[in-house]
PDB file of C-alpha atoms and ligand atoms in Angstrom:
ATOM      1  CA  MET A   1      -0.025   0.005   0.054  1.00  0.00           C
ATOM      2  CA  LYS A   2       1.351   3.383  -0.938  1.00  0.00           C
ATOM      3  CA  ALA A   3       2.365   5.864   1.833  1.00  0.00           C
ATOM      4  CA  SER A   4      -0.424   8.264   0.558  1.00  0.00           C
ATOM      5  CA  VAL A   5      -3.063   5.579   1.033  1.00  0.00           C
ATOM      6  CA  VAL A   6      -1.749   4.711   4.278  1.00  0.00           C
ATOM      7  CA  ARG A   7      -2.249   8.240   5.345  1.00  0.00           C
ATOM      8  CA  VAL A   8      -5.936   7.986   4.354  1.00  0.00           C
ATOM      9  CA  VAL A   9      -6.340   4.732   6.244  1.00  0.00           C
ATOM     10  CA  GLU A  10      -4.931   6.436   9.291  1.00  0.00           C
ATOM     11  CA  ALA A  11      -7.050   9.497   8.864  1.00  0.00           C
ATOM     12  CA  LEU A  12     -10.169   7.294   8.510  1.00  0.00           C
ATOM     13  CA  ASN A  13      -9.246   5.188  11.608  1.00  0.00           C
ATOM     14  CA  ALA A  14      -8.595   8.362  13.701  1.00  0.00           C
ATOM     15  CA  LEU A  15     -12.125   9.519  12.624  1.00  0.00           C
ATOM     16  CA  GLY A  16     -13.640   6.185  13.816  1.00  0.00           C
ATOM     17  CA  VAL A  17     -14.292   4.817  10.317  1.00  0.00           C
ATOM     18  CA  GLU A  18     -13.084   1.409   9.408  1.00  0.00           C
ATOM     19  CA  ALA A  19     -13.427   1.761   5.710  1.00  0.00           C
ATOM     20  CA  GLU A  20     -12.091  -0.767   3.432  1.00  0.00           C
ATOM     21  CA  ILE A  21      -9.734   0.615   0.934  1.00  0.00           C
ATOM     22  CA  ILE A  22      -9.698  -1.020  -2.498  1.00  0.00           C
ATOM     23  CA  GLU A  23      -6.680  -0.727  -4.789  1.00  0.00           C
ATOM     24  CA  PHE A  24      -7.313  -1.484  -8.519  1.00  0.00           C
ATOM     25  CA  SER A  25      -4.665  -2.330 -10.976  1.00  0.00           C
ATOM     26  CA  GLN A  26      -6.637  -0.049 -13.473  1.00  0.00           C
ATOM     27  CA  SER A  27      -7.043   3.761 -13.034  1.00  0.00           C
ATOM     28  CA  THR A  28      -9.852   5.338 -10.820  1.00  0.00           C
ATOM     29  CA  ARG A  29      -8.375   8.792 -11.826  1.00  0.00           C
ATOM     30  CA  THR A  30     -11.650  10.032 -12.999  1.00  0.00           C
ATOM     31  CA  ALA A  31     -15.272   9.630 -11.688  1.00  0.00           C
ATOM     32  CA  GLU A  32     -16.121   7.567 -14.762  1.00  0.00           C
ATOM     33  CA  GLU A  33     -13.195   5.247 -14.245  1.00  0.00           C
ATOM     34  CA  ALA A  34     -13.779   4.812 -10.696  1.00  0.00           C
ATOM     35  CA  ALA A  35     -17.484   3.992 -11.360  1.00  0.00           C
ATOM     36  CA  ALA A  36     -16.552   1.344 -13.805  1.00  0.00           C
ATOM     37  CA  ALA A  37     -13.920  -0.046 -11.415  1.00  0.00           C
ATOM     38  CA  VAL A  38     -16.348  -0.444  -8.437  1.00  0.00           C
ATOM     39  CA  GLY A  39     -19.371  -1.211 -10.542  1.00  0.00           C
ATOM     40  CA  ALA A  40     -21.411   1.759  -9.216  1.00  0.00           C
ATOM     41  CA  GLN A  41     -23.228   4.608 -10.859  1.00  0.00           C
ATOM     42  CA  VAL A  42     -21.100   7.620 -11.719  1.00  0.00           C
ATOM     43  CA  GLY A  43     -23.325   9.727  -9.293  1.00  0.00           C
ATOM     44  CA  GLN A  44     -22.053   7.509  -6.450  1.00  0.00           C
ATOM     45  CA  ILE A  45     -18.464   8.601  -6.964  1.00  0.00           C
ATOM     46  CA  VAL A  46     -17.319  11.610  -4.785  1.00  0.00           C
ATOM     47  CA  LYS A  47     -15.120  14.135  -6.729  1.00  0.00           C
ATOM     48  CA  SER A  48     -13.008  15.872  -4.154  1.00  0.00           C
ATOM     49  CA  LEU A  49     -12.254  19.290  -5.729  1.00  0.00           C
ATOM     50  CA  VAL A  50     -10.331  22.153  -4.324  1.00  0.00           C
ATOM     51  CA  PHE A  51     -11.257  25.619  -5.056  1.00  0.00           C
ATOM     52  CA  LEU A  52     -10.155  29.103  -3.849  1.00  0.00           C
ATOM     53  CA  ALA A  53     -12.618  31.212  -2.167  1.00  0.00           C
ATOM     54  CA  GLY A  54     -10.581  34.465  -2.306  1.00  0.00           C
ATOM     55  CA  ASP A  55      -7.209  33.070  -0.981  1.00  0.00           C
ATOM     56  CA  GLN A  56      -8.777  30.385   1.230  1.00  0.00           C
ATOM     57  CA  PRO A  57      -8.665  26.719  -0.089  1.00  0.00           C
ATOM     58  CA  VAL A  58     -12.040  25.064   0.331  1.00  0.00           C
ATOM     59  CA  LEU A  59     -13.163  21.532  -0.644  1.00  0.00           C
ATOM     60  CA  ALA A  60     -16.101  20.682  -2.561  1.00  0.00           C
ATOM     61  CA  LEU A  61     -17.282  16.939  -2.356  1.00  0.00           C
ATOM     62  CA  VAL A  62     -19.362  16.593  -5.508  1.00  0.00           C
ATOM     63  CA  SER A  63     -21.276  13.773  -7.053  1.00  0.00           C
ATOM     64  CA  GLY A  64     -19.497  12.422 -10.123  1.00  0.00           C
ATOM     65  CA  ALA A  65     -22.883  13.131 -12.098  1.00  0.00           C
ATOM     66  CA  ASN A  66     -22.700  16.876 -11.259  1.00  0.00           C
ATOM     67  CA  GLN A  67     -20.694  19.791 -12.204  1.00  0.00           C
ATOM     68  CA  ALA A  68     -19.742  21.922  -9.332  1.00  0.00           C
ATOM     69  CA  SER A  69     -21.314  25.370  -9.452  1.00  0.00           C
ATOM     70  CA  THR A  70     -18.775  28.040  -8.680  1.00  0.00           C
ATOM     71  CA  ALA A  71     -21.695  30.505  -8.398  1.00  0.00           C
ATOM     72  CA  LYS A  72     -23.299  28.528  -5.534  1.00  0.00           C
ATOM     73  CA  LEU A  73     -19.927  28.052  -3.865  1.00  0.00           C
ATOM     74  CA  ALA A  74     -19.299  31.875  -4.155  1.00  0.00           C
ATOM     75  CA  GLN A  75     -22.629  32.367  -2.544  1.00  0.00           C
ATOM     76  CA  VAL A  76     -21.960  30.058   0.429  1.00  0.00           C
ATOM     77  CA  CYS A  77     -18.400  31.135   1.023  1.00  0.00           C
ATOM     78  CA  GLY A  78     -18.941  34.893   0.437  1.00  0.00           C
ATOM     79  CA  ALA A  79     -15.979  35.247  -1.749  1.00  0.00           C
ATOM     80  CA  PRO A  80     -15.111  34.754  -5.480  1.00  0.00           C
ATOM     81  CA  ILE A  81     -14.295  31.107  -6.331  1.00  0.00           C
ATOM     82  CA  ARG A  82     -11.798  29.825  -8.699  1.00  0.00           C
ATOM     83  CA  ARG A  83     -10.350  26.352  -9.254  1.00  0.00           C
ATOM     84  CA  ALA A  84      -7.127  25.591  -7.534  1.00  0.00           C
ATOM     85  CA  ASP A  85      -4.129  24.745  -9.803  1.00  0.00           C
ATOM     86  CA  ALA A  86      -2.452  21.218  -9.319  1.00  0.00           C
ATOM     87  CA  ASP A  87       0.223  22.867  -7.048  1.00  0.00           C
ATOM     88  CA  THR A  88      -2.294  24.422  -4.855  1.00  0.00           C
ATOM     89  CA  VAL A  89      -4.206  21.223  -4.541  1.00  0.00           C
ATOM     90  CA  ARG A  90      -1.167  19.380  -3.421  1.00  0.00           C
ATOM     91  CA  SER A  91       0.019  21.895  -0.839  1.00  0.00           C
ATOM     92  CA  ALA A  92      -3.540  22.337   0.470  1.00  0.00           C
ATOM     93  CA  THR A  93      -4.416  18.613   0.754  1.00  0.00           C
ATOM     94  CA  GLY A  94      -1.120  16.743   0.631  1.00  0.00           C
ATOM     95  CA  PHE A  95      -2.377  14.734  -2.343  1.00  0.00           C
ATOM     96  CA  SER A  96      -2.179  14.972  -6.108  1.00  0.00           C
ATOM     97  CA  ILE A  97      -5.213  15.533  -8.412  1.00  0.00           C
ATOM     98  CA  GLY A  98      -6.779  12.171  -9.241  1.00  0.00           C
ATOM     99  CA  GLY A  99      -6.215  10.736  -5.763  1.00  0.00           C
ATOM    100  CA  VAL A 100      -7.396  13.596  -3.509  1.00  0.00           C
ATOM    101  CA  PRO A 101      -9.326  12.083  -0.553  1.00  0.00           C
ATOM    102  CA  PRO A 102     -12.189  13.741   1.261  1.00  0.00           C
ATOM    103  CA  VAL A 103     -10.455  13.436   4.606  1.00  0.00           C
ATOM    104  CA  GLY A 104      -6.957  13.419   5.856  1.00  0.00           C
ATOM    105  CA  HIS A 105      -5.582  16.652   4.458  1.00  0.00           C
ATOM    106  CA  ALA A 106      -2.508  18.545   5.194  1.00  0.00           C
ATOM    107  CA  GLN A 107      -4.706  21.242   6.549  1.00  0.00           C
ATOM    108  CA  SER A 108      -8.347  21.537   7.657  1.00  0.00           C
ATOM    109  CA  LEU A 109     -10.248  22.976   4.754  1.00  0.00           C
ATOM    110  CA  PRO A 110     -13.866  24.367   4.854  1.00  0.00           C
ATOM    111  CA  THR A 111     -15.841  21.532   3.177  1.00  0.00           C
ATOM    112  CA  TYR A 112     -19.047  21.489   1.408  1.00  0.00           C
ATOM    113  CA  LEU A 113     -20.918  18.154   0.364  1.00  0.00           C
ATOM    114  CA  ASP A 114     -23.199  17.931  -2.611  1.00  0.00           C
ATOM    115  CA  ARG A 115     -26.714  17.004  -1.224  1.00  0.00           C
ATOM    116  CA  ASP A 116     -27.177  14.843  -4.368  1.00  0.00           C
ATOM    117  CA  LEU A 117     -24.672  12.323  -2.771  1.00  0.00           C
ATOM    118  CA  LEU A 118     -27.393  11.784  -0.090  1.00  0.00           C
ATOM    119  CA  ARG A 119     -29.599   9.929  -2.600  1.00  0.00           C
ATOM    120  CA  PHE A 120     -27.301   6.840  -2.346  1.00  0.00           C
ATOM    121  CA  ALA A 121     -26.777   4.326   0.459  1.00  0.00           C
ATOM    122  CA  THR A 122     -23.141   4.039  -0.440  1.00  0.00           C
ATOM    123  CA  ILE A 123     -20.739   6.392  -2.074  1.00  0.00           C
ATOM    124  CA  TRP A 124     -17.062   5.927  -3.202  1.00  0.00           C
ATOM    125  CA  ALA A 125     -14.240   8.442  -2.785  1.00  0.00           C
ATOM    126  CA  ALA A 126     -10.523   8.588  -3.688  1.00  0.00           C
ATOM    127  CA  ALA A 127      -8.217   7.087  -1.037  1.00  0.00           C
ATOM    128  CA  GLY A 128      -4.934   8.931  -1.774  1.00  0.00           C
ATOM    129  CA  THR A 129      -3.826   7.759  -5.194  1.00  0.00           C
ATOM    130  CA  PRO A 130      -5.392   7.557  -8.733  1.00  0.00           C
ATOM    131  CA  ASN A 131      -6.232   3.724  -8.172  1.00  0.00           C
ATOM    132  CA  ALA A 132      -7.503   3.539  -4.658  1.00  0.00           C
ATOM    133  CA  VAL A 133     -11.072   4.161  -3.479  1.00  0.00           C
ATOM    134  CA  PHE A 134     -13.094   3.509  -0.261  1.00  0.00           C
ATOM    135  CA  SER A 135     -16.845   3.304   0.163  1.00  0.00           C
ATOM    136  CA  ILE A 136     -18.779   5.112   2.911  1.00  0.00           C
ATOM    137  CA  ALA A 137     -22.391   6.126   3.634  1.00  0.00           C
ATOM    138  CA  PRO A 138     -22.994   9.663   2.606  1.00  0.00           C
ATOM    139  CA  HIS A 139     -24.084  10.949   6.040  1.00  0.00           C
ATOM    140  CA  ASP A 140     -20.982   9.415   7.624  1.00  0.00           C
ATOM    141  CA  LEU A 141     -18.767  11.224   4.904  1.00  0.00           C
ATOM    142  CA  ALA A 142     -20.627  14.557   5.739  1.00  0.00           C
ATOM    143  CA  ARG A 143     -19.986  13.905   9.416  1.00  0.00           C
ATOM    144  CA  ILE A 144     -16.252  12.887   9.279  1.00  0.00           C
ATOM    145  CA  ALA A 145     -15.455  15.555   6.689  1.00  0.00           C
ATOM    146  CA  ASN A 146     -17.189  18.080   8.946  1.00  0.00           C
ATOM    147  CA  ALA A 147     -18.937  19.199   5.710  1.00  0.00           C
ATOM    148  CA  GLU A 148     -21.961  21.535   5.258  1.00  0.00           C
ATOM    149  CA  VAL A 149     -24.395  19.816   3.025  1.00  0.00           C
ATOM    150  CA  ILE A 150     -25.597  22.108   0.280  1.00  0.00           C
ATOM    151  CA  ASP A 151     -26.982  22.308  -3.259  1.00  0.00           C
ATOM    152  CA  LEU A 152     -23.755  22.320  -5.365  1.00  0.00           C
ATOM    153  CA  ALA A 153     -24.731  21.311  -8.734  1.00  0.00           C
ATOM    154  CA  VAL A 154     -24.826  23.287 -11.934  1.00  0.00           C
ATOM    155  CA  GLU A 155     -28.370  22.764 -13.181  1.00  0.00           C
ATOM    156  CA  GLN A 156     -28.360  20.218 -15.883  1.00  0.00           C
ATOM    157  CA  SER A 157     -30.898  20.732 -18.737  1.00  0.00           C
ATOM    158  CA  ALA A 158     -32.576  17.395 -19.110  1.00  0.00           C
TER     159      ALA A 158
HETATM  160  N1  5CA B   1     -10.182   9.255  -8.203  1.00  0.00           N
HETATM  161  C1  5CA B   1     -11.258   9.961  -8.741  1.00  0.00           C
HETATM  162  C2  5CA B   1     -12.532   9.610  -8.284  1.00  0.00           C
HETATM  163  S1  5CA B   1     -12.760   9.240  -6.718  1.00  0.00           S
HETATM  164  C3  5CA B   1     -10.938  11.558  -8.707  1.00  0.00           C
HETATM  165  O1  5CA B   1     -10.100  11.911  -7.797  1.00  0.00           O
HETATM  166  N2  5CA B   1     -11.849  12.281  -9.223  1.00  0.00           N
HETATM  167  S2  5CA B   1     -11.897  13.899  -8.932  1.00  0.00           S
HETATM  168  O2  5CA B   1     -12.889  14.433  -9.657  1.00  0.00           O
HETATM  169  O3  5CA B   1     -11.823  14.222  -7.496  1.00  0.00           O
HETATM  170  O4  5CA B   1     -10.459  14.576  -9.429  1.00  0.00           O
HETATM  171  C4  5CA B   1     -10.249  14.860 -10.660  1.00  0.00           C
HETATM  172  C5  5CA B   1     -10.643  16.283 -10.792  1.00  0.00           C
HETATM  173  O5  5CA B   1      -9.440  17.111 -10.767  1.00  0.00           O
HETATM  174  C6  5CA B   1     -11.260  16.761 -12.084  1.00  0.00           C
HETATM  175  O6  5CA B   1     -12.633  16.610 -12.099  1.00  0.00           O
HETATM  176  C7  5CA B   1     -10.796  18.191 -12.152  1.00  0.00           C
HETATM  177  O7  5CA B   1     -11.816  19.129 -11.551  1.00  0.00           O
HETATM  178  C8  5CA B   1      -9.706  18.342 -11.359  1.00  0.00           C
HETATM  179  N3  5CA B   1      -8.426  18.560 -12.209  1.00  0.00           N
HETATM  180  C9  5CA B   1      -8.047  17.846 -13.173  1.00  0.00           C
HETATM  181  N4  5CA B   1      -6.970  18.420 -13.807  1.00  0.00           N
HETATM  182  C10 5CA B   1      -6.744  19.613 -13.047  1.00  0.00           C
HETATM  183  C11 5CA B   1      -5.848  20.728 -13.121  1.00  0.00           C
HETATM  184  N5  5CA B   1      -4.790  20.524 -14.044  1.00  0.00           N
HETATM  185  N6  5CA B   1      -6.053  21.691 -12.395  1.00  0.00           N
HETATM  186  C12 5CA B   1      -6.983  21.676 -11.457  1.00  0.00           C
HETATM  187  N7  5CA B   1      -7.758  20.701 -11.314  1.00  0.00           N
HETATM  188  C13 5CA B   1      -7.679  19.623 -12.147  1.00  0.00           C
END
């Protein structure tokens, strides 16, 4: 198990969650790949996205079926929102894009969880690398990530 995955296991354990980490030989870098690997709907995959609210890194935990609305984030954060670049993601979280987990970060980040994730009994999130994931109940993820549950999705035209 890679050191970055071990950090996620330890963070989950410290939060009282005994989540099983699954490491795949194939990529789970994107929500689509992760959904295919675990045999879940793409909506059940958690995208862990870092944005800057002004200068403050914030974390958005977004359903793989949704695009995160920067307008909604700006409203709830009260600051202009832009996507963090790869270096900022690494320094804020301690993980690289494609493996950023929802917990266990280098610093504590204000965190928002997409309410659409609550539709599912089980969801899957990255576990530190682009081929490791873990499953968790959405309410448990909201609790351990200390997340505010909000409407985060760009409205999709059906
Ligand atoms: N392991 C998967 C599923 S659990 C995963 O980590 N998905 S993710 O959505 O959380 O991470 C990929 C996301 O990183 C992309 O949706 C995109 O928003 C973001 N991203 C990809 N490339 C860049 C980049 N160059 N700069 C900033 N963000 C990026």
